[in-house]
C-alpha positions as semicolon CSV with decimal commas, in nm:
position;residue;x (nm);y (nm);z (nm)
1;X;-4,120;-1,187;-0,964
2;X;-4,206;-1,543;-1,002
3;X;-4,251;-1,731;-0,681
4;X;-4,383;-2,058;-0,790
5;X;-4,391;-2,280;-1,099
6;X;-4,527;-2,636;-1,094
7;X;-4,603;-2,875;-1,394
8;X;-4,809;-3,108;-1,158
9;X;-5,159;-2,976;-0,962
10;X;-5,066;-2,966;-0,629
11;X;-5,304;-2,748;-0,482
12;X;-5,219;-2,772;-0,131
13;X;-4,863;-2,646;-0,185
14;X;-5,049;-2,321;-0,312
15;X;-5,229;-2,327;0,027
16;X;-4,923;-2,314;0,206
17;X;-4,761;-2,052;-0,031
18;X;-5,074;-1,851;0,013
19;X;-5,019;-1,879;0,401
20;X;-4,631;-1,751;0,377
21;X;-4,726;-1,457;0,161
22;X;-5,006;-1,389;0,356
23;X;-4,779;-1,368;0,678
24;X;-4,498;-1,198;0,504
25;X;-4,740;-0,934;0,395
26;X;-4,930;-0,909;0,762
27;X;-5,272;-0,997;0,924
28;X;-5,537;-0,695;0,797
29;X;-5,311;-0,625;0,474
30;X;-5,467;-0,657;0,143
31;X;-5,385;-0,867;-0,200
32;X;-5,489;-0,801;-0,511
33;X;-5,538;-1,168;-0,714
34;X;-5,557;-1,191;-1,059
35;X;-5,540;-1,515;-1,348
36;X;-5,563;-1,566;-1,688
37;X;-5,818;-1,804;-1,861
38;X;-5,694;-2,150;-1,806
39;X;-5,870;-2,428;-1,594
40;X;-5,549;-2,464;-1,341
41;X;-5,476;-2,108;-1,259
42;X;-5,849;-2,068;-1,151
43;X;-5,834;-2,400;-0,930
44;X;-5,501;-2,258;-0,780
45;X;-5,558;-1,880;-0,770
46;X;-5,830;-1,997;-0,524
47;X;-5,596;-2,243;-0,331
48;X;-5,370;-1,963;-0,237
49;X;-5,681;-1,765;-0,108
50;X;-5,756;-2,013;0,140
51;X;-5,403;-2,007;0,276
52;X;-5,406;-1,578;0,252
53;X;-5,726;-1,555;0,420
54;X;-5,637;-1,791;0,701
55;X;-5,318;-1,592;0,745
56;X;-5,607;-1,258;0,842
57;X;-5,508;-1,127;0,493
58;X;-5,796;-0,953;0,287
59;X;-5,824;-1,108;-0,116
60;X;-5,903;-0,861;-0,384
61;X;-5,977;-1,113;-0,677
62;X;-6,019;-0,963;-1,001
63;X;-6,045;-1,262;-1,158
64;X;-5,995;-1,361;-1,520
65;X;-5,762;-1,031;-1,634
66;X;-5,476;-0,974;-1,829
67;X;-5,100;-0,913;-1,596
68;X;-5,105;-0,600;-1,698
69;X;-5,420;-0,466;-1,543
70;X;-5,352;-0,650;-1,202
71;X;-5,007;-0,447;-1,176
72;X;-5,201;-0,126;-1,251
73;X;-5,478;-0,143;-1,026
74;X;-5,222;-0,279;-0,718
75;X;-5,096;0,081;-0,672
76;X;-5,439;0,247;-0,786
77;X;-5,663;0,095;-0,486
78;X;-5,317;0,064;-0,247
79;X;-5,285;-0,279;-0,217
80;X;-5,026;-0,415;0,014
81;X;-4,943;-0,679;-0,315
82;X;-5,045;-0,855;-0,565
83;X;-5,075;-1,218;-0,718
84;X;-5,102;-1,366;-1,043
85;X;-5,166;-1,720;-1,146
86;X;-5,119;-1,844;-1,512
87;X;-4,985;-2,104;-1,743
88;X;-4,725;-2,129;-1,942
89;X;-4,628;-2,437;-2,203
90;X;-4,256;-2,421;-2,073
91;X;-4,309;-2,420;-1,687
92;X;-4,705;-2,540;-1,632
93;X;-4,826;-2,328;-1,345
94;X;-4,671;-1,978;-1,272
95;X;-4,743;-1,720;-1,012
96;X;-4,572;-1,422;-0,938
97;X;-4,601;-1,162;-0,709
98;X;-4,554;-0,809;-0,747
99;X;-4,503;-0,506;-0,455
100;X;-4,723;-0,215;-0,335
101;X;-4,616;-0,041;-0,677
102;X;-4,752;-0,322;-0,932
103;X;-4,390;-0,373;-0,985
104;X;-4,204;-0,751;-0,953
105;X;-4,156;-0,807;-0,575
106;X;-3,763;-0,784;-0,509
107;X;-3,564;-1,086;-0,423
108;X;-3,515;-0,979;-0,078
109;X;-3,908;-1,019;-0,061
110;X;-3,934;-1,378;-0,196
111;X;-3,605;-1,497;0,030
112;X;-3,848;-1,416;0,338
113;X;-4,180;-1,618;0,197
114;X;-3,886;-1,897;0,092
115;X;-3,785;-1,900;0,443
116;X;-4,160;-1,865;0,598
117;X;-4,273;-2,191;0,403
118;X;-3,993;-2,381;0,447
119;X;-3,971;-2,316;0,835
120;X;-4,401;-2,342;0,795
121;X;-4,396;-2,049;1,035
122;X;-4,739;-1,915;0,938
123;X;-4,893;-1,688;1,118
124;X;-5,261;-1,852;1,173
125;X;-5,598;-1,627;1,288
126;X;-5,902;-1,736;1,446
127;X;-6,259;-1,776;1,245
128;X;-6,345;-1,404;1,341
129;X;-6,032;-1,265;1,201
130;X;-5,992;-1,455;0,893
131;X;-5,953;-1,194;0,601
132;X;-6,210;-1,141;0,403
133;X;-6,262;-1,215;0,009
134;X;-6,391;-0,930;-0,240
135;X;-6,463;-0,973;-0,617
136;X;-6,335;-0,688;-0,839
137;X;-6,552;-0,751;-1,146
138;X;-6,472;-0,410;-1,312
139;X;-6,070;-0,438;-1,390
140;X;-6,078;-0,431;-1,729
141;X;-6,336;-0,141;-1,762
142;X;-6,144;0,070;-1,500
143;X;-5,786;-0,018;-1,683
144;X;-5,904;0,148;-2,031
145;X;-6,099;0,451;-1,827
146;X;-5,740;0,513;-1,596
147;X;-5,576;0,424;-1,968
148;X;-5,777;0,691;-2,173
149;X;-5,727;0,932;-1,919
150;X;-5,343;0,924;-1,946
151;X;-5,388;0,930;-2,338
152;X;-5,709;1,041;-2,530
153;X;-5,715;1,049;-2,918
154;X;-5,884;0,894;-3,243
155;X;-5,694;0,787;-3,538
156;X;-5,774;0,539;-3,813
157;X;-5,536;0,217;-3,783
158;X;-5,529;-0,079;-3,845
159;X;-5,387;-0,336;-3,651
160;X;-5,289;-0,695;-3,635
161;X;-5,271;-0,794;-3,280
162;X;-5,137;-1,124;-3,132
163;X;-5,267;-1,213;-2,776
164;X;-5,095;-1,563;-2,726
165;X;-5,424;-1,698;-2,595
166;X;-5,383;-1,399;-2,287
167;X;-5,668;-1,247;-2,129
168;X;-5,551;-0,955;-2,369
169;X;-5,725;-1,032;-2,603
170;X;-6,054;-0,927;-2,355
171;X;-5,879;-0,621;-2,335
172;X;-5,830;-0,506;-2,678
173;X;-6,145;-0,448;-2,794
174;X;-6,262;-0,245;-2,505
175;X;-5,964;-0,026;-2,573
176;X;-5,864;0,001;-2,902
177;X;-6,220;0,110;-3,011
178;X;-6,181;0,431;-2,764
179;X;-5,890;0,527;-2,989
180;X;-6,077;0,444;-3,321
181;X;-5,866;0,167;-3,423
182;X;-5,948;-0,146;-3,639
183;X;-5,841;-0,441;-3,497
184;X;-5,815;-0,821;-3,583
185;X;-5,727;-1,031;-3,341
186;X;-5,439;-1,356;-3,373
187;X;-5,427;-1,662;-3,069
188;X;-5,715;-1,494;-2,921
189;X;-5,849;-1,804;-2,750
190;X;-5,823;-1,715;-2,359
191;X;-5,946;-2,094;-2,222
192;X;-5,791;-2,444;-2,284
193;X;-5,425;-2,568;-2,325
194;X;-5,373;-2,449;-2,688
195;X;-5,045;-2,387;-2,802
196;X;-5,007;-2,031;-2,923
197;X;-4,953;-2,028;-3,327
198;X;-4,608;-1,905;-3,394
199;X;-4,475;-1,544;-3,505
200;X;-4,383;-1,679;-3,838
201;X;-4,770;-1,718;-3,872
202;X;-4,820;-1,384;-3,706
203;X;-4,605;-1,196;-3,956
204;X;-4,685;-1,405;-4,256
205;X;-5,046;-1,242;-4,206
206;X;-4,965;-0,908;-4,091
207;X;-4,778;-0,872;-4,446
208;X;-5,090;-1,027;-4,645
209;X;-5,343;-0,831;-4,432
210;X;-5,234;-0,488;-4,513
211;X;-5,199;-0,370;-4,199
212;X;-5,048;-0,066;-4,062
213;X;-4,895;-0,196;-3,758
214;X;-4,882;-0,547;-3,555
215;X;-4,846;-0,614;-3,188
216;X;-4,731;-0,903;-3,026
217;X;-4,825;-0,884;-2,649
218;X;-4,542;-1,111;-2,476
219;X;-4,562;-1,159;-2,137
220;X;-4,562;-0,838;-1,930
221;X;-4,368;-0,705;-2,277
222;X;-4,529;-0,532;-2,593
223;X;-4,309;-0,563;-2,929
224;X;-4,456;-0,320;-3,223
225;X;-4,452;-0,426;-3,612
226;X;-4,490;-0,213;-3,912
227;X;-4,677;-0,376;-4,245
228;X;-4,415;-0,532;-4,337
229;X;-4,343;-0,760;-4,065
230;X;-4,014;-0,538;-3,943
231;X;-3,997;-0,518;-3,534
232;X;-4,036;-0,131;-3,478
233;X;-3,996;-0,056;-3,110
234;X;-4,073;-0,240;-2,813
235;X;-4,290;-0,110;-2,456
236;X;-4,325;-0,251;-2,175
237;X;-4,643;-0,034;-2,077
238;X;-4,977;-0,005;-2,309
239;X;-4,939;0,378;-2,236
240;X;-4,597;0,387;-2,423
241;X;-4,760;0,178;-2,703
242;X;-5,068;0,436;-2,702
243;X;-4,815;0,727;-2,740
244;X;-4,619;0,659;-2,977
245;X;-4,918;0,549;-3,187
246;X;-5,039;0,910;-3,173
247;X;-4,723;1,067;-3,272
248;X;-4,741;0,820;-3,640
């Protein structure tokens, strides 16, 4: 669930929001962080792990990774919870934080950090017991070896994908070649501001491409194209993509 949008930088509000989660969740807990490419969400991923440290709370930071792969690897390593910090061009700076289970935290959750940061009850630690930070550097690579170990198969597709400038698009090639499809990738640019290109653009070239199938990877949603541009299905997991894939 999302627990924070901004359009300004205001850093040390992330501090604080760092410090309620941090107490919500409990001194000697752990977080799992995660952020896509832009220049903000790095700056402010690390603002809330000076306020989740300083609550005695130990940061998992996988750093530059797609949602997707944050959510998975939150129940994987048993995390406590996790945190992700992104952009979006209609609300600037978004982060949202998700439960012991990789899923969106429930509203009951966010009510308490609402109520922690606007009392500013933190719960503070001394130097010894602040929590510790640890960089994850293998998320990606351990998402497509849990992936292929759900699903394992080769078939010859090809596929027109659109990663709306998401750390996706890092994750495509990694994965799609373990299933032996072609791939060409649309907004694939992970850094900077840029404005995704539209899905009128998307399916204009999935229809001159002569493609099998086109993905659009929305959000934490996945909508599936055939050739011609038609919407097929929809997922909201890459497994469910992967299987139905097989069965074509």
């Amino acid at each position: 669930m999302m627990i924070y949008t901004a359009r300004e930088y205001k850093p040390n509000e992330c501090v604080d929001l760092g410090a309620a989660v941090g107490t919500w969740l409990g001194a000697n807990n752990m977080i799992l962080t995660g952020r896509d490419g832009k220049p903000v969400s790095r700056l402010l991923r690390r603002a809330m792990t000076v306020g989740l440290a300083g609550s005695g709370v130990t940061v998992l930071d996988m750093r530059l990774v797609p949602s997707m792969v944050v959510r998975a690897e939150i129940k994987k390593h048993g995390m406590g919870a996790g945190i992700y910090v992104r952009y979006s061009v209609q609300n600037g700076v978004e982060i949202l934080l998700y439960d012991k289970n990789g899923e969106p935290a429930k509203e009951d959750a966010v009510n308490k950090i609402n109520s922690i940061l606007k009392r500013r009850e933190f719960h503070r630690v001394s130097i010894e017991e602040l929590g510790t930070i640890l960089y994850y550097p293998n998320g990606i690579e351990d998402f497509v070896k849990m992936t292929t170990g759900q699903i394992s198969y080769n078939k010859k597709l090809n596929i027109y994908v659109d990663a709306q400038d998401d750390p996706v698009a890092m994750l495509v090639p990694p994965l799609f070649e373990k299933y032996g499809f072609k791939y060409t990738l649309f907004n694939e640019l992970v850094a900077g501001y840029n404005i995704p290109k539209p899905k009128e653009d998307f399916i204009s070239n999935l229809r001159k491409g002569k493609y099998d199938y086109g993905i659009r990877f929305l959000d934490e949603n996945i909508e599936l194209y055939d050739g011609n541009g038609n919407m097929v299905e929809k997922f909201n997991k890459v497994v469910s993509l992967l299987e139905y894939l097989r069965g074509k």
